Amino acid sequence: MSHTDYGETEAVFTPRPDLPPPASTVGLVGWVRSNLVPDWFNGAMTVLAIIALFMVIPPIINWTLLDAHFVGDSRKACKPNVQIIRDKVTTQGTMPDGSTIEVQATADRIVIPEGVTPNVRWERKMVEGVVRAKGREYAKVVVEKDVVIEGACWVFVGIRFDQFIYGFYPREERWRPTAVIGIGLLMIIYALTDGLPHRGRVAMFLLIPFPVIAFFMFSGGVFGMPHVDNAKWGGLVLTIIISSVAITGALPIGISLALGRRSQMPIIRWFCVLVIEFFRSVPMITILFMALVVLPLFLPAGTSFDQLLRVLIGVTLFVAAYTAEVVRGGLQALPKGQYEAANALGLGYWKMMRLIILPQALRIMIPAIVSLFIGIFKDTTLVQIVGLNDLLTMVQLAVTDAQWIGLSKEGYFFCGFVFFIFCFSMSRYSMYLERKLHTGH
Amino acid sequence: MSDSAADIDVDQSKLKISDEIAIQINAMHKWYGSFHVLKDINLTVNQGERIVVCGPSGSGKSTLIRCINRLEEHQQGQIFVDNVELTNDLKNIDTVRREVGMVFQHFNLFPHLTVLENCTLAPIWVRKMPKAEAEEIGMRFLETVRIPEQADKFPGQLSGGQQQRVAIARSLCMNPRIMLFDEPTSALDPEMIKEVLEVMIQLAEDGMTMICVTHEMGFARKVANRVIFMDQGEIVEQNEPEEFFNNPKSDRTQLFLSQILSH
């Protein structure tokens, strides 16, 4: 009789103890192996990336920080305070036919005047140039000369800072937008931090009474605060006003449109489809022009309707249409069983939506909704074409100022930096939320 | 055929049926588009009955029980639950859904709520019960299904069997007079089927009216007082379990039983 050996089996099953993983898969070594050099191709990519970073990062740091000028009250502060002397030098030139010739060229030499600490760095460089030789012909020469290293002139941004932030808001009233945005920001941070008491109430306060308070603070005319016409609102403050109104308005409107689009009632469904498709099919610039030019045609003659308000309505509906489609995607992603379970427990439509469906759909949709909002924050720069002075417009006004001509790099760098700060924080918060909700259940 | 109910004891003396009619279905038809899923269903269920519905897939058994709490709409005939007729009248639908609990194959717990919140949601929002009272009831039914210690976890942290027991507790919190089970153990591992069946048997012993779509024939033999066999949208045969399994009358039933009992 044949007998297969299945090995020895213990009468009592005792699980083996857990062993630590191989050393090459954990810790620093494991991280480097899995992230930097998993194979030769990715290893080569890592090397290339490091070289590229070395080429790009030091010049940026030099320009923005090391060689930059921060202190001063006029453009002079950014001008080199050293003397540049132009020497005549005799050097060898190369003629177009390849022959060499002795020519006179000029070369800059930097001299530090008595008692002056130089405010710039320079380096001695071999610089190629062209000089006239033999009447009409030109010769190529290489001369050694001092070259000033260019740095950013942040003095410009410093002096124009208030305008970048507040636009043409009167100087003595600027505490008002500062207070509103500061308090608003603090409340947003409070409402978004886990574990603090009454977060929900703070959020409700932000959504309902706060915008009204903010409006009166901006606009004035009450409690002895002088009226500030909204044509004077501008800069970063205006960018924040437009984007926060659009975002807070678009979420409820978008959710309603999404629910309406899935409604059983044809009239509601068609209306919602019409609104969504219209606003999604038209570029934002067109919406802005329409809000400005076309909307007054539909209003009774003589009603004047504030320009900023029209823009706000246009932008909000535009964002709402996109939000609606994102939310609809979230609603569709939920398994049918969730609806059935809610129905079977006797929950009506509104309670089911509020307690079961929307909380889950919005969680799924957080990344998409946040990236939509990041996009809209950046798109607010389009309002300049209808004559509103947002941050970018203020920067553009400043760089075309004759006194500061040629400093557009600094202006746009600052503008980009501010947008980056806002968008990057939104993006990080959404990633954090995603992680948290993912592990939550 | 798994028989996870084989070694569970059932106290037959506790299984009582009253004369009161719980569900009455008269000549009911249902179509999905042009597809005739349910054909001339007539069924009367008394309070306290335990009915097992079986049949091949696509035979309409799930659709039948989903019609009883109006997750599906029927197009012809009548359904009365506790003497309330199911029509388009939303009020009637609400009344019926409050009295009828349902347990699904895939549990359908609410993943964003804790186990206890799953249980208290409907009592608080549908029955308008104070939160403390709802939580007390929730904990009581979590004890009934033997997982009170999981109350603060999220459904995703539980095993399939535990999730199904939470789903049963969630339905019980609404204090239903009738429970519908739509293949409650089909998505579970063999080791977990038994823990769910135990809870269902306990419910039967407590006098709950149950209609259960299942392939657990051991459960049917021990707990059901009637087994219904459906095929192609019709009730082909119904009988007491002993008679149904030992002496099936229709050739279709015989074929079905031979297929599911042969392994």
XYZ file of C-alpha atoms in Angstrom:
704
model
C 0.000 0.000 0.000
C 1.437 3.335 -1.061
C 1.569 6.055 1.497
C 2.044 9.763 0.859
C 3.937 11.668 3.494
C 2.032 14.835 4.360
C 4.537 15.808 7.053
C 4.028 15.689 10.749
C 0.863 17.288 12.120
C 0.764 18.464 15.707
C -2.308 17.469 17.648
C -2.699 20.993 19.013
C -2.472 23.936 16.593
C -0.257 26.687 17.960
C 0.098 29.748 15.708
C 3.683 30.745 14.921
C 4.939 34.044 16.381
C 5.117 37.086 14.069
C 8.602 37.727 12.691
C 9.973 41.188 11.831
C 10.035 41.982 8.088
C 13.349 41.792 6.166
C 15.564 44.791 6.975
C 15.813 45.863 3.318
C 12.063 46.602 3.152
C 11.717 48.924 6.152
C 13.377 52.023 7.549
C 15.593 54.402 5.601
C 17.077 51.674 3.424
C 13.627 50.386 2.566
C 12.362 53.874 1.793
C 15.290 54.670 -0.516
C 14.972 51.324 -2.247
C 11.257 51.558 -2.853
C 11.065 55.283 -3.637
C 14.333 56.286 -5.294
C 15.931 53.257 -6.916
C 13.352 50.493 -7.327
C 14.937 49.627 -10.694
C 17.562 51.070 -13.053
C 15.117 53.237 -15.004
C 13.689 54.889 -11.915
C 17.181 55.170 -10.466
C 18.280 57.104 -13.554
C 15.176 59.287 -13.245
C 16.091 60.023 -9.639
C 19.590 61.108 -10.669
C 18.230 63.303 -13.477
C 15.714 64.877 -11.127
C 18.406 65.649 -8.558
C 20.585 67.269 -11.248
C 17.626 69.322 -12.474
C 16.842 70.485 -8.946
C 20.461 71.509 -8.442
C 20.307 73.569 -11.589
C 17.011 75.262 -10.808
C 16.826 75.785 -7.070
C 20.047 77.765 -6.289
C 19.333 80.535 -8.853
C 15.777 80.882 -7.526
C 17.000 81.130 -3.938
C 19.667 83.630 -4.974
C 17.213 85.816 -6.842
C 14.378 85.721 -4.299
C 16.416 85.805 -1.102
C 20.204 86.102 -1.162
C 20.576 88.846 -3.764
C 17.207 90.468 -3.140
C 16.582 93.918 -1.695
C 14.115 94.109 1.114
C 14.615 97.480 2.776
C 14.035 100.904 1.352
C 11.373 103.374 0.364
C 12.029 103.923 -3.313
C 13.419 102.297 -6.346
C 16.874 103.649 -5.437
C 17.188 101.043 -2.710
C 17.414 98.378 -5.378
C 20.023 100.162 -7.518
C 23.610 98.973 -7.026
C 25.485 101.438 -4.784
C 28.857 100.508 -6.267
C 30.601 102.405 -9.034
C 30.766 100.744 -12.420
C 33.780 101.964 -14.398
C 33.952 101.217 -18.077
C 37.569 100.457 -19.076
C 38.953 100.360 -22.546
C 40.897 97.171 -23.131
C 42.894 95.890 -26.041
C 42.137 92.339 -26.953
C 42.175 89.756 -29.743
C 39.085 89.648 -31.970
C 38.025 87.006 -34.450
C 36.983 88.213 -37.890
C 34.151 86.496 -39.820
C 36.723 84.818 -42.075
C 38.482 83.263 -39.033
C 41.513 85.502 -38.960
C 42.405 87.265 -35.713
C 42.872 90.956 -35.251
C 43.757 93.261 -32.372
C 40.757 95.438 -31.360
C 39.693 97.931 -28.686
C 36.810 96.763 -26.489
C 35.186 97.982 -23.273
C 34.937 96.018 -20.020
C 33.095 96.950 -16.816
C 35.012 97.078 -13.590
C 33.291 97.518 -10.244
C 34.816 99.850 -7.696
C 33.564 100.141 -4.132
C 33.387 103.840 -3.181
C 34.868 104.926 0.135
C 32.732 104.002 3.169
C 30.097 102.051 1.236
C 29.011 98.493 1.923
C 28.117 97.087 -1.458
C 24.419 96.066 -1.700
C 24.943 93.738 -4.623
C 27.129 90.817 -5.487
C 29.029 90.608 -8.747
C 31.254 88.122 -10.428
C 34.097 88.397 -12.887
C 33.064 86.668 -16.056
C 34.384 86.054 -19.531
C 31.766 87.771 -21.673
C 31.476 87.396 -25.434
C 30.785 90.490 -27.467
C 31.062 92.103 -30.876
C 33.116 95.219 -31.647
C 33.665 97.174 -34.778
C 36.901 96.512 -36.579
C 38.291 97.701 -39.889
C 35.555 100.210 -40.673
C 32.425 98.233 -41.605
C 33.318 94.761 -40.414
C 32.721 93.326 -36.952
C 34.901 91.070 -34.871
C 33.983 88.675 -32.078
C 35.817 89.308 -28.833
C 35.873 87.762 -25.396
C 36.573 90.132 -22.531
C 36.719 89.635 -18.811
C 34.409 91.942 -16.924
C 32.432 92.380 -13.710
C 28.770 91.473 -13.931
C 26.282 92.464 -11.236
C 24.113 89.550 -10.107
C 20.482 90.538 -10.359
C 18.268 90.135 -7.304
C 14.597 90.718 -6.673
C 13.480 94.181 -5.611
C 10.991 93.373 -2.867
C 10.973 97.013 -1.896
C 8.523 97.455 -4.765
C 6.182 94.796 -3.417
C 6.587 96.205 0.094
C 5.573 99.696 -0.968
C 2.670 98.485 -3.090
C 1.660 95.789 -0.585
C -1.316 97.689 0.805
C -2.714 98.222 -2.667
C -2.198 94.589 -3.590
C -4.185 93.575 -0.532
C -6.877 96.262 -0.303
C -7.120 97.763 -3.788
C -8.386 101.329 -3.545
C -10.094 100.835 -0.201
C -9.533 104.045 1.807
C -6.431 103.792 3.941
C -8.028 104.734 7.260
C -10.854 102.191 6.797
C -8.648 99.229 5.957
C -9.001 97.757 9.438
C -12.519 96.721 8.396
C -11.616 94.177 5.698
C -8.640 93.099 7.829
C -10.918 92.375 10.764
C -13.537 90.556 8.680
C -11.056 88.366 6.846
C -8.937 87.748 9.937
C -11.915 86.732 12.074
C -13.389 84.720 9.203
C -10.135 82.858 8.721
C -9.838 82.130 12.446
C -13.393 80.801 12.505
C -12.752 78.623 9.457
C -9.669 77.161 11.114
C -11.642 76.638 14.325
C -14.500 74.920 12.504
C -12.103 72.658 10.624
C -10.007 71.569 13.619
C -10.987 68.249 15.099
C -12.134 67.900 18.644
C -12.990 71.537 19.425
C -16.363 72.136 21.093
C -19.268 73.761 19.182
C -17.577 73.419 15.789
C -20.969 72.989 14.139
C -22.256 76.239 15.633
C -19.180 78.136 14.491
C -19.688 76.723 10.995
C -23.372 77.738 11.029
C -22.408 81.233 12.185
C -19.919 81.433 9.315
C -22.538 80.378 6.796
C -25.543 82.441 7.828
C -24.995 85.635 9.847
C -21.322 86.144 9.043
C -21.692 87.082 5.355
C -24.255 89.740 6.324
C -21.961 91.171 9.010
C -19.087 91.049 6.539
C -21.118 92.938 3.959
C -21.907 95.760 6.363
C -18.300 95.888 7.520
C -17.053 96.184 3.954
C -19.711 98.541 2.768
C -20.120 100.672 5.899
C -22.840 103.272 6.228
C -23.891 101.831 9.603
C -22.643 102.314 13.173
C -20.776 105.449 12.144
C -18.585 103.610 9.647
C -18.267 105.685 6.485
C -19.695 104.159 3.331
C -17.118 102.651 0.982
C -18.409 102.143 -2.520
C -17.675 98.663 -3.791
C -15.926 100.084 -6.858
C -13.109 100.794 -4.417
C -12.929 97.229 -3.125
C -10.017 95.465 -4.677
C -6.833 93.477 -4.395
C -6.574 90.238 -2.505
C -9.598 91.243 -0.406
C -11.769 91.298 -3.531
C -10.344 87.991 -4.717
C -11.260 86.470 -1.345
C -14.732 88.058 -1.375
C -15.569 86.744 -4.830
C -14.222 83.261 -4.272
C -15.732 82.775 -0.825
C -19.143 84.032 -1.930
C -18.978 81.787 -4.998
C -17.912 78.762 -2.977
C -20.366 79.118 -0.098
C -23.183 79.964 -2.464
C -22.368 77.272 -4.978
C -22.436 74.342 -2.561
C -26.109 74.591 -1.496
C -27.265 75.659 -4.960
C -25.197 72.893 -6.569
C -26.579 70.247 -4.211
C -30.134 71.418 -4.917
C -29.519 71.319 -8.671
C -28.018 67.821 -8.396
C -31.010 66.540 -6.420
C -33.350 68.299 -8.824
C -31.688 66.669 -11.793
C -32.428 63.264 -10.273
C -35.981 64.221 -9.341
C -38.979 62.194 -10.494
C -40.835 65.403 -11.298
C -40.193 66.315 -14.939
C -40.540 70.081 -14.618
C -38.018 70.296 -11.785
C -35.692 67.895 -13.593
C -35.828 69.789 -16.884
C -35.300 73.114 -15.164
C -32.233 71.817 -13.343
C -30.804 70.193 -16.465
C -31.289 73.466 -18.327
C -29.528 75.566 -15.685
C -26.653 73.098 -15.275
C -26.060 72.576 -18.955
C -26.322 76.272 -19.759
C -23.768 77.367 -17.204
C -21.450 74.483 -17.997
C -21.514 75.092 -21.718
C -20.558 78.755 -21.575
C -17.060 80.029 -20.729
C -16.721 81.969 -17.515
C -15.667 85.101 -19.400
C -18.896 84.987 -21.351
C -20.843 84.603 -18.126
C -19.087 87.662 -16.740
C -19.859 89.740 -19.821
C -23.434 88.538 -19.793
C -23.798 89.436 -16.132
C -22.525 92.876 -17.032
C -24.214 93.567 -20.359
C -27.084 91.159 -20.916
C -28.572 90.858 -17.434
C -29.670 94.540 -17.275
C -31.715 93.976 -20.431
C -33.945 91.495 -18.607
C -34.457 93.742 -15.622
C -37.142 96.411 -15.493
C -35.910 99.703 -16.878
C -34.426 101.986 -14.285
C -33.364 99.300 -11.828
C -29.703 99.738 -11.321
C -28.135 96.632 -10.080
C -24.709 96.717 -8.582
C -21.880 95.589 -10.839
C -20.070 93.519 -8.214
C -23.341 91.858 -7.235
C -23.982 90.890 -10.855
C -20.522 89.395 -11.140
C -21.013 87.512 -7.873
C -24.297 86.033 -9.072
C -22.758 85.014 -12.391
C -19.716 83.372 -10.821
C -21.796 81.623 -8.148
C -24.169 80.076 -10.675
C -21.209 79.062 -12.824
C -19.567 77.239 -9.922
C -22.918 75.843 -8.785
C -23.440 74.138 -12.143
C -20.093 72.375 -11.870
C -20.701 71.520 -8.224
C -24.041 70.018 -9.191
C -22.403 67.638 -11.644
C -19.755 66.644 -9.112
C -22.410 65.984 -6.470
C -24.500 64.036 -8.967
C -21.481 61.819 -9.564
C -21.236 61.257 -5.808
C -24.924 60.381 -5.594
C -24.531 57.862 -8.407
C -21.479 56.303 -6.799
C -23.466 55.307 -3.717
C -24.768 51.745 -3.777
C -28.518 51.391 -4.290
C -28.650 49.437 -1.046
C -28.141 52.640 0.941
C -31.318 54.128 -0.538
C -33.207 50.881 -0.001
C -32.083 50.498 3.593
C -33.086 54.089 4.344
C -36.476 53.550 2.670
C -37.034 50.263 4.445
C -36.476 52.008 7.802
C -39.228 54.468 6.898
C -37.053 57.533 6.303
C -38.660 59.993 3.913
C -36.850 61.544 0.936
C -35.471 64.626 2.705
C -34.374 62.769 5.831
C -32.786 60.046 3.724
C -30.882 62.636 1.705
C -29.804 64.645 4.715
C -28.837 61.805 7.031
C -27.714 58.990 4.771
C -27.068 59.927 1.170
C -25.533 63.421 1.140
C -23.081 62.872 4.016
C -21.666 59.895 2.147
C -21.826 61.427 -1.332
C -20.069 64.600 -0.180
C -17.321 62.561 1.460
C -16.659 60.685 -1.737
C -16.655 63.975 -3.604
C -14.350 66.008 -1.349
C -11.304 65.815 -3.642
C -13.328 66.768 -6.705
C -15.162 69.588 -4.936
C -11.968 71.033 -3.474
C -10.181 70.968 -6.802
C -13.191 72.719 -8.301
C -12.913 75.397 -5.613
C -9.175 75.739 -6.156
C -9.908 76.246 -9.831
C -12.507 78.896 -9.078
C -10.199 80.723 -6.698
C -7.766 81.081 -9.567
C -10.484 81.874 -12.109
C -11.528 84.927 -10.102
C -8.630 86.683 -11.866
C -10.930 86.822 -14.905
C -13.050 89.500 -13.246
C -10.474 92.076 -14.329
C -11.916 91.998 -17.819
C -15.182 93.374 -16.493
C -13.332 96.078 -14.650
C -12.981 94.745 -11.120
C -9.610 95.273 -9.472
C -8.650 91.892 -8.066
C -5.160 90.982 -6.864
C -3.763 90.304 -10.323
C -5.173 93.565 -11.684
C -3.589 95.525 -8.852
C -0.252 93.851 -9.584
C -0.561 94.674 -13.267
C -1.369 98.296 -12.459
C 1.686 98.470 -10.242
C 4.160 96.985 -12.730
C 3.066 99.419 -15.419
C 3.678 102.360 -13.093
C 6.445 104.466 -14.697
C 8.284 104.741 -11.398
C 8.637 100.982 -11.105
C 8.927 99.999 -14.720
C 10.783 96.752 -15.362
C 9.840 95.122 -12.057
C 7.109 92.883 -13.413
C 9.017 89.754 -12.296
C 8.691 90.742 -8.648
C 5.022 91.652 -9.020
C 3.986 88.442 -10.730
C 6.159 86.349 -8.428
C 4.359 87.830 -5.433
C 0.962 87.333 -7.057
C 1.792 83.707 -7.861
C 3.079 83.156 -4.344
C -0.134 84.434 -2.760
C -2.269 82.229 -5.010
C 0.000 79.296 -4.258
C -0.404 79.741 -0.496
C -4.197 79.726 -0.749
C -4.522 76.906 -3.243
C -1.884 74.738 -1.617
C -3.547 75.014 1.796
C -6.892 74.033 0.304
C -5.306 71.096 -1.427
C -3.508 69.926 1.726
C -6.696 70.206 3.746
C -8.554 68.095 1.232
C -5.826 65.452 1.332
C -5.970 65.435 5.115
C -9.765 65.077 5.055
C -9.548 62.260 2.565
C -7.094 60.360 4.756
C -9.157 60.952 7.852
C -12.439 59.859 6.293
C -10.800 56.889 4.665
C -9.614 55.490 7.967
C -12.791 56.575 9.735
C -14.839 53.667 8.415
C -25.792 22.526 0.687
C -24.574 23.960 3.939
C -26.602 23.165 6.969
C -25.415 25.620 9.545
C -28.650 25.384 11.495
C -28.153 21.651 12.120
C -26.835 21.909 15.637
C -28.937 24.827 16.842
C -31.741 23.884 19.189
C -35.171 25.310 18.532
C -37.825 25.320 21.210
C -40.798 24.283 19.068
C -43.248 25.047 21.865
C -42.474 28.742 21.547
C -43.347 28.919 17.858
C -46.957 30.025 17.901
C -49.181 31.265 15.118
C -52.158 33.520 15.786
C -55.328 33.849 13.734
C -54.677 37.467 12.989
C -53.723 38.137 9.369
C -50.448 40.011 8.949
C -50.062 40.098 5.195
C -52.591 39.475 2.489
C -51.637 39.424 -1.178
C -54.415 39.043 -3.759
C -53.784 38.273 -7.444
C -50.687 40.443 -7.539
C -48.712 40.949 -10.752
C -45.525 42.856 -11.360
C -43.627 43.742 -14.496
C -40.155 45.190 -15.000
C -40.775 47.005 -18.259
C -42.232 44.260 -20.419
C -40.784 41.459 -18.308
C -43.443 39.763 -16.206
C -41.594 39.014 -12.939
C -44.449 38.120 -10.614
C -47.512 36.296 -11.906
C -50.745 36.077 -9.978
C -49.333 35.877 -6.459
C -51.863 34.962 -3.761
C -50.553 34.654 -0.251
C -51.900 35.070 3.243
C -49.529 35.269 6.170
C -50.783 35.103 9.738
C -49.186 36.840 12.663
C -46.413 34.648 14.053
C -45.814 32.628 10.879
C -42.258 31.821 9.760
C -42.220 31.444 6.003
C -39.212 30.418 3.989
C -39.257 31.317 0.296
C -36.896 29.373 -1.937
C -36.392 28.875 -5.629
C -33.807 29.271 -8.361
C -32.273 32.679 -8.974
C -34.461 34.947 -11.055
C -37.600 33.251 -9.806
C -38.934 36.484 -8.288
C -38.588 35.563 -4.624
C -36.643 38.704 -3.669
C -38.970 40.853 -5.732
C -41.937 39.334 -3.903
C -40.706 40.293 -0.459
C -39.514 43.690 -1.688
C -43.084 44.359 -2.808
C -44.274 43.814 0.744
C -42.559 47.000 1.959
C -42.906 48.748 -1.374
C -39.238 48.821 -2.313
C -40.785 47.540 -5.528
C -44.106 48.672 -6.886
C -46.689 46.141 -8.081
C -48.844 46.961 -11.053
C -51.877 44.780 -10.496
C -53.618 43.151 -7.569
C -53.572 44.118 -3.918
C -51.199 43.884 -0.999
C -52.425 44.499 2.526
C -49.974 44.705 5.411
C -51.719 44.869 8.778
C -54.878 45.829 6.890
C -53.177 48.813 5.242
C -53.252 48.605 1.490
C -50.051 49.466 -0.380
C -50.883 52.027 -3.040
C -49.200 55.185 -4.264
C -50.390 56.847 -1.073
C -47.139 57.841 0.641
C -48.825 57.854 4.037
C -49.738 54.197 3.717
C -46.245 53.348 2.533
C -44.775 55.108 5.575
C -47.169 53.292 7.913
C -46.261 49.927 6.403
C -42.532 50.594 6.456
C -42.697 51.416 10.134
C -44.254 48.021 10.826
C -42.048 45.983 8.501
C -38.342 45.480 9.108
C -36.038 44.324 6.362
C -32.645 42.634 6.333
C -30.652 42.626 3.108
C -28.159 40.217 1.590
C -25.425 42.861 1.632
C -26.408 44.288 5.054
C -26.647 47.876 3.725
C -25.495 49.368 6.996
C -24.736 53.083 6.882
C -20.941 53.157 6.762
C -20.585 56.744 7.979
C -22.437 56.056 11.235
C -21.363 53.950 14.198
C -23.148 50.694 14.968
C -25.222 52.348 17.670
C -26.027 55.347 15.443
C -27.181 52.917 12.753
C -29.610 51.495 15.290
C -30.874 54.781 16.720
C -31.238 56.712 13.464
C -34.711 55.529 12.508
C -36.199 55.598 16.035
C -34.974 59.180 16.475
C -35.909 60.544 13.043
C -38.945 58.431 12.152
C -40.447 57.629 15.540
C -39.303 60.987 17.040
C -37.918 59.216 20.079
C -35.612 61.126 22.459
C -31.965 60.256 21.846
C -31.356 58.708 25.262
C -34.342 56.417 24.933
C -33.340 55.421 21.401
C -29.836 54.585 22.585
C -31.225 52.471 25.394
C -33.347 50.539 22.910
C -30.420 50.311 20.508
C -28.188 48.821 23.182
C -30.930 46.391 24.174
C -31.220 45.035 20.642
C -27.454 44.964 20.195
C -27.482 42.716 23.254
C -30.209 40.621 21.643
C -27.912 40.055 18.666
C -24.967 39.595 21.064
C -22.665 42.423 20.036
C -23.210 45.267 22.521
C -19.421 45.687 22.788
C -19.215 46.817 19.143
C -21.634 49.725 19.612
C -19.081 52.486 19.009
C -17.329 50.903 16.042
C -18.044 51.661 12.414
C -19.621 48.922 10.250
C -16.445 48.624 8.169
C -14.569 47.411 11.241
C -16.875 44.426 11.765
C -16.971 40.978 10.190
C -19.774 40.101 7.782
C -21.661 38.097 10.382
C -21.422 40.910 12.898
C -22.597 43.417 10.298
C -25.620 41.298 9.470
C -26.478 41.027 13.147
C -26.239 44.816 13.451
C -28.566 45.078 10.449
C -31.060 42.837 12.248
C -30.749 44.916 15.426
C -31.238 48.092 13.385
C -34.538 46.760 12.030
C -35.670 45.549 15.441
C -35.170 49.008 16.937
C -38.190 50.169 14.940
C -40.185 47.526 16.810
C -41.584 45.928 13.640
C -44.402 43.375 13.630
C -43.066 41.685 10.527
C -39.491 40.985 9.456
C -38.423 40.354 5.876
C -35.096 38.648 5.227
C -33.647 38.821 1.718
C -30.996 36.086 1.578
C -29.501 37.214 4.891
C -26.730 34.615 4.939
C -25.804 34.379 1.240
C -22.913 36.837 1.484
C -21.417 35.268 4.607
C -18.623 32.803 5.306
C -19.764 29.443 6.693
C -18.437 30.244 10.166
C -20.572 33.369 10.296
C -23.800 31.955 8.915
C -24.514 30.154 12.144
C -24.288 33.257 14.337
C -26.833 35.020 12.120
C -29.169 32.012 12.019
C -29.068 31.784 15.813
C -30.304 35.343 16.060
C -33.055 34.666 13.523
C -34.176 31.584 15.422
C -34.293 33.581 18.618
C -36.532 36.098 16.845
C -38.835 33.304 15.729
C -39.048 32.033 19.293
C -40.023 35.530 20.396
C -43.043 35.309 18.098
C -41.900 37.493 15.195
C -43.684 37.127 11.861
C -40.912 36.347 9.399
C -40.670 35.919 5.665
C -37.264 34.717 4.732
C -35.747 34.200 1.306
C -32.961 31.728 1.982
C -31.246 28.580 0.827
C -30.594 27.448 4.398
C -32.717 24.339 4.252
C -31.783 23.329 7.801
C -33.251 26.611 8.986
C -36.350 26.003 6.895
C -36.869 22.534 8.396
C -36.435 23.660 11.967
C -38.022 27.072 12.096
C -40.403 27.554 9.194
C -44.020 26.545 9.457
C -44.394 26.907 5.706
C -42.007 26.669 2.777
C -42.851 28.373 -0.492
C -41.188 27.338 -3.724
C -41.153 29.847 -6.570
C -40.089 29.554 -10.173
C -40.455 31.987 -13.055
C -42.506 34.445 -11.049
C -45.038 31.958 -9.751
C -45.624 30.227 -6.457
C -45.224 26.648 -7.621
C -45.769 24.859 -4.360
C -46.192 25.616 -0.676
C -46.373 23.219 2.208
C -45.232 22.413 5.726
C -41.475 21.822 5.735
C -41.588 18.072 6.469
C -44.052 17.479 3.697
C -42.268 19.895 1.353
C -38.879 18.253 1.672
C -39.946 14.623 1.971
C -42.824 14.584 -0.404
C -42.646 17.385 -2.985
C -45.597 17.304 -5.319
C -44.419 19.249 -8.360
C -41.713 17.876 -10.643
C -40.085 21.345 -10.683
C -39.792 21.289 -6.887
C -38.376 17.783 -6.973
C -35.717 18.834 -9.471
C -34.803 21.934 -7.427
C -34.575 19.978 -4.178
C -32.516 17.243 -5.772
C -30.072 19.869 -6.980
C -29.641 21.762 -3.740
C -29.758 18.760 -1.392
C -27.471 16.486 -3.386
C -24.255 18.052 -2.159
